[in-house]
Coordinates of C-alpha atoms and ligand atoms in Angstrom, one line a residue:
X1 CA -18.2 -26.1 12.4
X2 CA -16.8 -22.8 11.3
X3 CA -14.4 -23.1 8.3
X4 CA -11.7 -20.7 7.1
X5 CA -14.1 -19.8 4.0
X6 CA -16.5 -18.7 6.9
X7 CA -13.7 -17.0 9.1
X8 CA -12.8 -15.2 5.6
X9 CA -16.3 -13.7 4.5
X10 CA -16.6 -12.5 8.3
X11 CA -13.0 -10.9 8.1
X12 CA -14.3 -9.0 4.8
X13 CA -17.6 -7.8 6.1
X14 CA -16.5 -6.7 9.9
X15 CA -13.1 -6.0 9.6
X16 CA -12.5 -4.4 5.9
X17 CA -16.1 -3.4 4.1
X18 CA -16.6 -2.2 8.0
X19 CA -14.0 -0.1 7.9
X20 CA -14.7 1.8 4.9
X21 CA -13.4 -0.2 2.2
X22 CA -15.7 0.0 -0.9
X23 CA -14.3 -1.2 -3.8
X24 CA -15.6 -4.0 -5.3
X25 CA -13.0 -5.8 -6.9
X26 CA -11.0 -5.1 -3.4
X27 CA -13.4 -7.1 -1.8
X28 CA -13.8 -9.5 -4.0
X29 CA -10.3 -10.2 -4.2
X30 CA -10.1 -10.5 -0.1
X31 CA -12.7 -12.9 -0.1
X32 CA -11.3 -15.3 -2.5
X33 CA -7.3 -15.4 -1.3
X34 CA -7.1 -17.9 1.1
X35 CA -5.2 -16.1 3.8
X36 CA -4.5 -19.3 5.7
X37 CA -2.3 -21.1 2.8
X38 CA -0.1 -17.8 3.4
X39 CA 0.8 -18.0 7.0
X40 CA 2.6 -20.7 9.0
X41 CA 0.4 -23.7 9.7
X42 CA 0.5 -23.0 13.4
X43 CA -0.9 -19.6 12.8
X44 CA -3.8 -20.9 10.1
X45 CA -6.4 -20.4 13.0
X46 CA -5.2 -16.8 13.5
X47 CA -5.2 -15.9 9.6
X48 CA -8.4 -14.6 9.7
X49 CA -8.1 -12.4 12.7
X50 CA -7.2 -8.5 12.7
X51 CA -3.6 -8.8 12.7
X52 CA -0.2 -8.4 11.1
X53 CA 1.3 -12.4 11.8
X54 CA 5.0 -13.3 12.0
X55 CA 6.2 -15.1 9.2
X56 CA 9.4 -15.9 10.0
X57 CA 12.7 -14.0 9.1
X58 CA 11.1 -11.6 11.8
X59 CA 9.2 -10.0 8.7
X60 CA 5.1 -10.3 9.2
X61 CA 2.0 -11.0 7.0
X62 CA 0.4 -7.4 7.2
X63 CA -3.1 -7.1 8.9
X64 CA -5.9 -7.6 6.1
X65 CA -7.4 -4.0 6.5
X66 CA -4.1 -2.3 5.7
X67 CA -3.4 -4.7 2.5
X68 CA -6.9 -3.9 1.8
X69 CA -6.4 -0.2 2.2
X70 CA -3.4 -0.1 0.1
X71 CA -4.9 -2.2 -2.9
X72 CA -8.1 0.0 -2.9
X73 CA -6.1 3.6 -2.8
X74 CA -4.0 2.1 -5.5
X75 CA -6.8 2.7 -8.0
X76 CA -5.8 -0.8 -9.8
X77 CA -7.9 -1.2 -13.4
X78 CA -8.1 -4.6 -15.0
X79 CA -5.6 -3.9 -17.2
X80 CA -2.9 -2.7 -14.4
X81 CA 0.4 -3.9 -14.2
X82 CA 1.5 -3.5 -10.5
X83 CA 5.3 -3.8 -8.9
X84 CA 5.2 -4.6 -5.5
X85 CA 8.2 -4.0 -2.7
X86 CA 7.8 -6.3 0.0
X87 CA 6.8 -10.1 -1.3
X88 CA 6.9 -11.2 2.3
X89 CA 4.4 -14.4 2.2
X90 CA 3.0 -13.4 -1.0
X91 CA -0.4 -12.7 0.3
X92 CA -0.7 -8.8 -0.9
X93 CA 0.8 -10.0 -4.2
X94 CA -2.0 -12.8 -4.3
X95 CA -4.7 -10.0 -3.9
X96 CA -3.5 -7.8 -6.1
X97 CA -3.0 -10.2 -8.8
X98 CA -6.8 -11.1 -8.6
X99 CA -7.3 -7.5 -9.4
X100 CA -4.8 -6.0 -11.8
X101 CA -3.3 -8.2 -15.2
X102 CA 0.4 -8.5 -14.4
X103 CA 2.2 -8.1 -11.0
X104 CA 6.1 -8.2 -10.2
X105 CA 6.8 -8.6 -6.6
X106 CA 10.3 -7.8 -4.9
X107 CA 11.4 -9.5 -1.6
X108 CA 14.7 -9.1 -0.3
X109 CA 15.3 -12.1 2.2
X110 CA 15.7 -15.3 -0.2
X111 CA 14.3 -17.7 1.6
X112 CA 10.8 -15.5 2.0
X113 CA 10.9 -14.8 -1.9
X114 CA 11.8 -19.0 -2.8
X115 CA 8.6 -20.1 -0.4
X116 CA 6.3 -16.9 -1.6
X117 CA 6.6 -18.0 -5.2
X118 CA 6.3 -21.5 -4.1
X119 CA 3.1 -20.6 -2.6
X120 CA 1.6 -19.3 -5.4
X121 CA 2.5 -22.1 -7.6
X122 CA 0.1 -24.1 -5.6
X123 CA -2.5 -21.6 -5.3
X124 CA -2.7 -21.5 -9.0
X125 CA -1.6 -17.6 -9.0
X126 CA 0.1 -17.3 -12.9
X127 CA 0.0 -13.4 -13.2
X128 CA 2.4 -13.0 -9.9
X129 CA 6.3 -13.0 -10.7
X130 CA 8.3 -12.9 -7.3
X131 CA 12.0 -11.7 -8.1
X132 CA 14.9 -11.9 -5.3
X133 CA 16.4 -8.6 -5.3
X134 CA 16.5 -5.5 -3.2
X135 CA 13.4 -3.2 -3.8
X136 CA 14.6 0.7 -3.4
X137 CA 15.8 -0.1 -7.1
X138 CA 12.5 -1.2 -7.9
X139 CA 12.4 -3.8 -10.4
X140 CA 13.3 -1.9 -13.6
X141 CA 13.3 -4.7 -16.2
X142 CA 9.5 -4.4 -16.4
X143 CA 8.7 -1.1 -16.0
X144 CA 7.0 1.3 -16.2
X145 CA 3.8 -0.1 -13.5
X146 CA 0.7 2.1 -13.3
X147 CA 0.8 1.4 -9.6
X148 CA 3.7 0.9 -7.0
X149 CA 2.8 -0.6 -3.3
X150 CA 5.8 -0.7 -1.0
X151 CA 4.9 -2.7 2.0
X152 CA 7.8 -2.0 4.2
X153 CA 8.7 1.9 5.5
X154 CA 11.3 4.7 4.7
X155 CA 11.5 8.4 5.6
X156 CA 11.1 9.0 1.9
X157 CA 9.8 7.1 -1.7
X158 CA 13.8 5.9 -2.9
X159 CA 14.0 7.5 -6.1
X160 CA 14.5 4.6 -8.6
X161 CA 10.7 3.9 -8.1
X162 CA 9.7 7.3 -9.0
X163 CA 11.1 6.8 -12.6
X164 CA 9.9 3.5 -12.9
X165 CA 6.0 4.3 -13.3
X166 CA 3.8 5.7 -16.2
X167 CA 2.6 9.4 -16.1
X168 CA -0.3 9.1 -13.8
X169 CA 0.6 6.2 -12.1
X170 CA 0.6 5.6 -8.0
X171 CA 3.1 4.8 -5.2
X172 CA 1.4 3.9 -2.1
X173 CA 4.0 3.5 0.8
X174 CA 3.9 3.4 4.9
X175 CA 6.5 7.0 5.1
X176 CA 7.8 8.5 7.9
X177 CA 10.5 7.0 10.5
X178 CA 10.3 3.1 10.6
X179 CA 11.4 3.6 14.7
X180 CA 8.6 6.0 15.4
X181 CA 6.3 5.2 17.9
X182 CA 3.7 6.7 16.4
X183 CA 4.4 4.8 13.4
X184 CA 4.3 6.2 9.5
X185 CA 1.8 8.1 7.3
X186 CA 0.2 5.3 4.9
X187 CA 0.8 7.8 1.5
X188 CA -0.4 7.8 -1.7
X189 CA 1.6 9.7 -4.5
X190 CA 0.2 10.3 -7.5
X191 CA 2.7 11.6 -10.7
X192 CA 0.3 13.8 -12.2
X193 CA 3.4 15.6 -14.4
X194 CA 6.8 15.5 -14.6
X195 CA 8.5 15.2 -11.1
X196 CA 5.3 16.9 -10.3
X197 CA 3.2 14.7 -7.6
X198 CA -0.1 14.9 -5.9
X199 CA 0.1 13.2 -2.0
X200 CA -3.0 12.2 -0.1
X201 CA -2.4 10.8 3.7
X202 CA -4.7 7.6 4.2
X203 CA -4.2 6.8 7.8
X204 CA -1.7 6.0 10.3
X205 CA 0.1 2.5 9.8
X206 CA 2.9 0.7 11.4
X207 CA 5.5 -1.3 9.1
X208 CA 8.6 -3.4 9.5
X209 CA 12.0 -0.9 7.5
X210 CA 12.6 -0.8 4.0
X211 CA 16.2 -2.4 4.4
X212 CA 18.5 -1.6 1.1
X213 CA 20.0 1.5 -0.8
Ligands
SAM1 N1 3.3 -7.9 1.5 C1 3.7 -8.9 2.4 C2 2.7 -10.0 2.6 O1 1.6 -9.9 2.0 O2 3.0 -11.0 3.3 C3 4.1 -8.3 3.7 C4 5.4 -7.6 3.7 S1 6.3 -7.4 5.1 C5 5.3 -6.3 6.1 C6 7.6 -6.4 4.5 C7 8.6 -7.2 3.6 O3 9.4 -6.3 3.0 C8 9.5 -8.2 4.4 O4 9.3 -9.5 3.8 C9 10.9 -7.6 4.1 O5 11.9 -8.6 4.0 C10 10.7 -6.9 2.8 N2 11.7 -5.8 2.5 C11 12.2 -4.9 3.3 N3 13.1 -4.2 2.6 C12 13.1 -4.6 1.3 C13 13.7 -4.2 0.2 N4 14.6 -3.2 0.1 N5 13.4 -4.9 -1.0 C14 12.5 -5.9 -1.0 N6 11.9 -6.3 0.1 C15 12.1 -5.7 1.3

């Protein structure tokens, strides 16, 4: 009988490692977060497949490849402490946590941030702290993060996140128009000096809107 640990190690080798992913700790980190605990139980038999997955609130799971994508262009050390936009099921945060020491996580709809954090609470996750808030503001109580992964889209980064990471640090955000058909331009900005940034385009991705200010 195939088991979700077996659906998960093939989703890792033929659907992320496949596709260029070659962190380590990335992988690593996909291969242990149990996908399935983070989707409705109707849809556990579907967690594993290529796919973003409706998780009610008519906000989705993203499709592992692109949550892998983001993590890995992140550049996330041991020591990282990560803000994330975009709680959604908790799934991302989950990964992420595996990786980096300390992640905050900002979801806007209440009843998605109340089960995320509930979620996480079973799966053992301690490092992950879910707030209930809107995320163009960022979450500036513990800043600054060396990394910043917005998981919903916006025609531009809003600027409270921009002063809300260390010199160095990372944004990685789905930008462009969130009613394109073409999608957004999966970016990565880096602040390499003051209000000075270096941008590298990842790929083409296609995300619910970054709703607030
Ligand atoms: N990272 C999530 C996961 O692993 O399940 C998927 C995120 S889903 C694609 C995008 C999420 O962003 C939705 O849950 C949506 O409610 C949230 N969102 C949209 N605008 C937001 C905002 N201003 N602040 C916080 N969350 C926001």
């Amino acid at each position: 009988m195939t088991t979700h640990d077996d659906r998960r190690a093939r989703m890792v080798e033929q659907q992320i490692a496949a596709r260029g992913i070659t962190d380590p700790s990335v992988l690593e980190a996909m291969r242990a977060v149990p996908r399935h605990r983070f989707v409705p139980e109707s849809r556990a038999q579907q967690a594993y497949e290529d796919a973003a997955l409706p998780i009610g609130e008519e906000q989705t799971i993203s499709q592992p490849c692109i949550v892998a994508a983001m993590i890995e262009a992140a550049e996330l050390r041991q020591d990282a402490r990560v803000l994330e936009i975009g709680t959604g099921s908790g799934y991302a945060a989950a990964v992420i946590g595996r990786i980096a020491m300390e992640v905050h996580s900002v979801e806007r709809i209440g009843r998605l941030a109340e089960e995320a954090a509930e979620r996480l609470r079973e799966e053992g996750v301690r490092n992950v702290h879910v707030h209930h808030g809107d995320g163009t503001r960022g979450w500036p109580m513990e800043a600054p993060y060396d990394a910043i992964l917005v998981a919903a889209s916006a025609p531009h980064v809003p600027k409270a996140l921009c002063s809300q990471l260390v010199p160095g640090g990372r944004i990685v955000m789905p930008l462009g128009d969130p009613d394109s058909p073409g999608g957004q331009a999966l970016t990565r900005l880096t602040l390499v000096g003051p209000s000075s940034w270096d941008e590298k385009r990842i790929g083409s991705v296609r995300f619910v809107p970054l709703i607030g200010e």
